[in-house]
Amino acid sequence: KQEVTQIPAALSVPEGENLVLNCSFTDSAIYNLQWFRQDPGKGLTSLLLIQSSQREQTSGRLNASLDKSSGRSTLYIAASQPGDSATYLCAVLHNAGNMLTFGGGTRLMVKP
Amino acid sequence: KAGVTQTPRYLIKTRGQQVTLSCSPISGHRSVSWYQQTPGQGLQFLFEYFSETQRNKGNFPGRFSGRQFSNSRSEMNVSTLELGDSALYLCASSLGSGFDIQYFGAGTRLSVL
């Protein structure tokens, strides 16, 4: 059974700092890994999708890496801003259907 | 292009009642998945429909059911509601290849009293 873990569960940083969020999964036979952002009481916003054959994806200040063999992914946020405050979730797709297995999330607070 | 639309946004029901939630996917998307989010269990997969057929099912009791229509719109039904069914229910749509981004709606917040 696929299990996804995110560390840390919560993180507080001052504005401008670069930070790394971690995601690990137990079964390396994945199709892809997706990072999402969730604001309180809202749905999920897709940030980055990394296919199993890729090593990283970049979008603006965000960079996600994937090491399938070790079962790890990281989300790097450069020059953090207060507007980045949210919960960040990683999810893996590990079968031919669209069943995502989610981690518990990292709650990020960026202080002005 | 309109995003994923879920209705209603909020629902209050009492134990024993049943409820139906609706999800309209992004135009052209054929896959709709449903998830339950609670503070204790996080996000858990309920089921996925692709071209009107249930393609995947999570580990939820039979009280949770769904269907998909020919226009790809999907409904989720929960019968005999329990207090523990209180949650944010999210649906996601995608093209359905398994390699594409899943786009989520804003969710339906269900409270069972």
CSV table of C-alpha atoms in Angstrom, one decimal:
chain,number,residue,atom,x,y,z
A,1,LYS,CA,0.0,0.0,0.0
A,2,GLN,CA,1.4,3.4,-1.1
A,3,GLU,CA,2.1,5.8,1.8
A,4,VAL,CA,3.1,9.4,1.4
A,5,THR,CA,4.7,11.4,4.1
A,6,GLN,CA,5.5,15.1,4.3
A,7,ILE,CA,8.0,16.7,6.6
A,8,PRO,CA,7.7,19.1,8.3
A,9,ALA,CA,4.0,19.3,9.2
A,10,ALA,CA,4.3,23.0,9.8
A,11,LEU,CA,6.9,25.7,8.9
A,12,SER,CA,7.2,29.3,9.8
A,13,VAL,CA,9.8,31.5,8.0
A,14,PRO,CA,10.5,35.2,7.5
A,15,GLU,CA,9.7,36.8,4.2
A,16,GLY,CA,12.5,36.5,1.6
A,17,GLU,CA,13.8,33.2,2.8
A,18,ASN,CA,14.3,30.2,0.5
A,19,LEU,CA,12.8,27.0,1.7
A,20,VAL,CA,12.4,23.3,0.9
A,21,LEU,CA,9.4,21.1,1.6
A,22,ASN,CA,9.9,17.4,1.6
A,23,CYS,CA,7.7,14.5,0.4
A,24,SER,CA,8.5,10.8,0.6
A,25,PHE,CA,6.6,7.8,-0.8
A,26,THR,CA,7.0,4.1,-0.1
A,27,ASP,CA,6.3,2.5,-3.5
A,28,SER,CA,8.6,3.9,-6.3
A,29,ALA,CA,6.3,2.5,-9.1
A,30,ILE,CA,4.6,5.8,-9.7
A,31,TYR,CA,3.3,7.4,-12.8
A,32,ASN,CA,3.7,10.9,-11.6
A,33,LEU,CA,3.9,13.2,-8.6
A,34,GLN,CA,1.9,16.4,-8.2
A,35,TRP,CA,2.4,19.3,-5.8
A,36,PHE,CA,-0.7,21.3,-4.8
A,37,ARG,CA,-1.4,24.3,-2.7
A,38,GLN,CA,-4.5,24.7,-0.5
A,39,ASP,CA,-5.7,27.9,1.1
A,40,PRO,CA,-7.9,27.6,4.2
A,41,GLY,CA,-11.3,26.2,3.4
A,42,LYS,CA,-10.6,26.1,-0.3
A,43,GLY,CA,-9.9,23.5,-3.0
A,44,LEU,CA,-6.5,22.5,-4.3
A,45,THR,CA,-4.5,24.4,-6.8
A,46,SER,CA,-2.1,22.4,-8.9
A,47,LEU,CA,1.5,23.9,-8.8
A,48,LEU,CA,3.7,21.4,-10.5
A,49,LEU,CA,3.4,17.9,-12.1
A,50,ILE,CA,6.5,15.7,-12.5
A,51,GLN,CA,6.2,12.6,-14.7
A,52,SER,CA,8.0,9.5,-13.5
A,53,SER,CA,10.6,9.9,-16.3
A,54,GLN,CA,11.4,13.5,-15.2
A,55,ARG,CA,13.8,14.7,-12.6
A,56,GLU,CA,12.4,18.2,-12.0
A,57,GLN,CA,9.9,20.9,-13.0
A,58,THR,CA,10.0,24.6,-12.6
A,59,SER,CA,7.4,27.3,-12.5
A,60,GLY,CA,8.4,30.8,-11.5
A,61,ARG,CA,9.8,30.8,-8.0
A,62,LEU,CA,8.9,27.1,-7.6
A,63,ASN,CA,11.1,24.1,-8.4
A,64,ALA,CA,10.1,20.5,-7.7
A,65,SER,CA,12.5,17.6,-8.0
A,66,LEU,CA,11.8,13.8,-8.1
A,67,ASP,CA,14.1,11.0,-7.1
A,68,LYS,CA,11.9,7.9,-7.8
A,69,SER,CA,14.5,5.4,-6.7
A,70,SER,CA,14.8,6.8,-3.2
A,71,GLY,CA,11.1,7.7,-3.1
A,72,ARG,CA,11.6,11.4,-2.5
A,73,SER,CA,10.5,14.7,-3.9
A,74,THR,CA,11.2,18.2,-2.8
A,75,LEU,CA,9.5,21.5,-3.5
A,76,TYR,CA,11.8,24.5,-3.4
A,77,ILE,CA,10.3,28.0,-3.0
A,78,ALA,CA,12.6,30.9,-3.7
A,79,ALA,CA,12.3,34.3,-2.1
A,80,SER,CA,9.2,33.4,-0.1
A,81,GLN,CA,6.4,36.0,0.3
A,82,PRO,CA,3.5,36.3,2.7
A,83,GLY,CA,1.2,35.3,-0.1
A,84,ASP,CA,2.9,31.9,-0.2
A,85,SER,CA,1.3,31.1,3.2
A,86,ALA,CA,-0.9,28.0,2.6
A,87,THR,CA,-0.8,24.3,3.0
A,88,TYR,CA,1.3,22.4,0.5
A,89,LEU,CA,0.4,18.9,-0.5
A,90,CYS,CA,2.2,16.3,-2.5
A,91,ALA,CA,0.3,13.4,-4.2
A,92,VAL,CA,1.5,10.4,-6.2
A,93,LEU,CA,-0.3,8.6,-9.0
A,94,HIS,CA,0.6,4.9,-8.9
A,95,ASN,CA,-1.9,3.2,-11.1
A,96,ALA,CA,-3.5,3.5,-14.5
A,97,GLY,CA,-6.5,5.2,-13.1
A,98,ASN,CA,-6.5,8.7,-11.5
A,99,MET,CA,-6.3,7.7,-7.9
A,100,LEU,CA,-4.0,10.1,-6.1
A,101,THR,CA,-2.4,9.2,-2.7
A,102,PHE,CA,-1.8,12.4,-0.7
A,103,GLY,CA,0.6,13.3,2.0
A,104,GLY,CA,-0.6,15.0,5.1
A,105,GLY,CA,0.7,18.4,3.9
A,106,THR,CA,3.0,21.1,5.2
A,107,ARG,CA,1.4,24.2,6.6
A,108,LEU,CA,3.6,27.1,5.6
A,109,MET,CA,3.5,30.6,7.2
A,110,VAL,CA,5.6,33.4,5.7
A,111,LYS,CA,5.9,36.3,8.1
A,112,PRO,CA,6.3,39.9,6.7
B,1,LYS,CA,-12.1,28.2,-19.8
B,2,ALA,CA,-14.3,27.5,-16.8
B,3,GLY,CA,-12.8,25.5,-14.0
B,4,VAL,CA,-14.2,22.6,-12.0
B,5,THR,CA,-17.6,23.5,-10.5
B,6,GLN,CA,-19.0,21.9,-7.4
B,7,THR,CA,-22.4,22.5,-6.0
B,8,PRO,CA,-23.6,23.2,-3.5
B,9,ARG,CA,-20.7,24.8,-1.6
B,10,TYR,CA,-22.2,24.1,1.8
B,11,LEU,CA,-24.6,21.6,3.2
B,12,ILE,CA,-26.0,20.8,6.6
B,13,LYS,CA,-27.8,17.5,7.1
B,14,THR,CA,-28.8,15.4,10.0
B,15,ARG,CA,-27.8,11.8,10.8
B,16,GLY,CA,-29.7,9.2,8.7
B,17,GLN,CA,-30.4,11.5,5.8
B,18,GLN,CA,-28.9,11.2,2.4
B,19,VAL,CA,-27.1,13.8,0.3
B,20,THR,CA,-26.2,14.3,-3.4
B,21,LEU,CA,-23.2,16.4,-4.4
B,22,SER,CA,-22.5,17.6,-8.0
B,23,CYS,CA,-19.4,18.1,-9.9
B,24,SER,CA,-19.1,19.7,-13.4
B,25,PRO,CA,-15.6,19.0,-14.9
B,26,ILE,CA,-13.6,21.3,-17.2
B,27,SER,CA,-14.9,21.1,-20.7
B,28,GLY,CA,-13.3,18.2,-22.6
B,29,HIS,CA,-12.3,16.3,-19.5
B,30,ARG,CA,-13.6,12.8,-19.2
B,31,SER,CA,-12.3,11.8,-15.8
B,32,VAL,CA,-13.9,12.9,-12.5
B,33,SER,CA,-12.5,11.7,-9.2
B,34,TRP,CA,-13.9,12.3,-5.7
B,35,TYR,CA,-12.0,12.8,-2.5
B,36,GLN,CA,-12.9,13.3,1.1
B,37,GLN,CA,-10.9,15.6,3.3
B,38,THR,CA,-11.0,15.5,7.1
B,39,PRO,CA,-8.7,16.9,9.7
B,40,GLY,CA,-7.9,13.4,11.1
B,41,GLN,CA,-7.6,11.4,7.9
B,42,GLY,CA,-6.5,14.0,5.4
B,43,LEU,CA,-7.4,13.6,1.8
B,44,GLN,CA,-8.7,10.2,0.8
B,45,PHE,CA,-9.7,8.9,-2.6
B,46,LEU,CA,-13.4,7.8,-2.9
B,47,PHE,CA,-13.8,6.8,-6.6
B,48,GLU,CA,-13.1,7.8,-10.1
B,49,TYR,CA,-15.3,7.8,-13.2
B,50,PHE,CA,-14.2,7.8,-16.7
B,51,SER,CA,-16.6,7.8,-19.7
B,52,GLU,CA,-19.5,7.0,-17.4
B,53,THR,CA,-17.8,3.9,-15.9
B,54,GLN,CA,-16.3,3.6,-12.4
B,55,ARG,CA,-12.6,3.0,-13.0
B,56,ASN,CA,-11.2,3.0,-9.5
B,57,LYS,CA,-12.7,2.8,-6.0
B,58,GLY,CA,-11.2,3.6,-2.7
B,59,ASN,CA,-11.8,2.0,0.7
B,60,PHE,CA,-15.1,3.5,1.7
B,61,PRO,CA,-18.4,1.8,2.6
B,62,GLY,CA,-21.2,1.1,0.1
B,63,ARG,CA,-23.1,4.1,1.5
B,64,PHE,CA,-20.9,6.2,-0.7
B,65,SER,CA,-21.8,5.9,-4.4
B,66,GLY,CA,-21.4,7.9,-7.5
B,67,ARG,CA,-22.2,8.1,-11.2
B,68,GLN,CA,-21.2,10.0,-14.3
B,69,PHE,CA,-23.4,11.3,-17.0
B,70,SER,CA,-22.7,11.4,-20.8
B,71,ASN,CA,-21.7,15.1,-20.5
B,72,SER,CA,-19.0,14.0,-17.9
B,73,ARG,CA,-20.8,15.7,-15.0
B,74,SER,CA,-20.7,13.5,-11.9
B,75,GLU,CA,-22.7,13.1,-8.8
B,76,MET,CA,-21.8,11.6,-5.5
B,77,ASN,CA,-24.4,10.2,-3.1
B,78,VAL,CA,-24.0,9.4,0.5
B,79,SER,CA,-26.9,7.5,2.2
B,80,THR,CA,-27.7,7.1,5.9
B,81,LEU,CA,-25.4,9.9,6.9
B,82,GLU,CA,-23.2,9.5,10.0
B,83,LEU,CA,-21.5,12.2,12.1
B,84,GLY,CA,-18.1,11.0,10.7
B,85,ASP,CA,-19.2,11.9,7.2
B,86,SER,CA,-18.7,15.6,8.0
B,87,ALA,CA,-15.9,16.7,5.7
B,88,LEU,CA,-14.9,18.7,2.7
B,89,TYR,CA,-15.7,16.7,-0.5
B,90,LEU,CA,-13.5,17.6,-3.4
B,91,CYS,CA,-13.8,16.5,-7.0
B,92,ALA,CA,-11.0,16.6,-9.6
B,93,SER,CA,-11.2,16.5,-13.3
B,94,SER,CA,-8.7,15.5,-15.9
B,95,LEU,CA,-8.4,14.3,-19.5
B,96,GLY,CA,-8.0,10.8,-18.0
B,97,SER,CA,-4.8,9.5,-19.5
B,98,GLY,CA,-3.2,9.1,-16.1
B,99,PHE,CA,-0.4,11.4,-17.1
B,100,ASP,CA,-2.1,14.7,-17.0
B,101,ILE,CA,-2.8,17.3,-14.3
B,102,GLN,CA,-5.8,16.9,-12.1
B,103,TYR,CA,-7.7,20.1,-11.5
B,104,PHE,CA,-9.7,20.4,-8.3
B,105,GLY,CA,-13.0,22.2,-7.6
B,106,ALA,CA,-13.5,24.4,-4.5
B,107,GLY,CA,-15.3,21.6,-2.7
B,108,THR,CA,-18.6,21.0,-0.9
B,109,ARG,CA,-18.4,21.4,2.9
B,110,LEU,CA,-20.8,18.8,4.4
B,111,SER,CA,-21.8,19.1,8.1
B,112,VAL,CA,-23.8,16.2,9.6
B,113,LEU,CA,-25.6,17.1,12.9
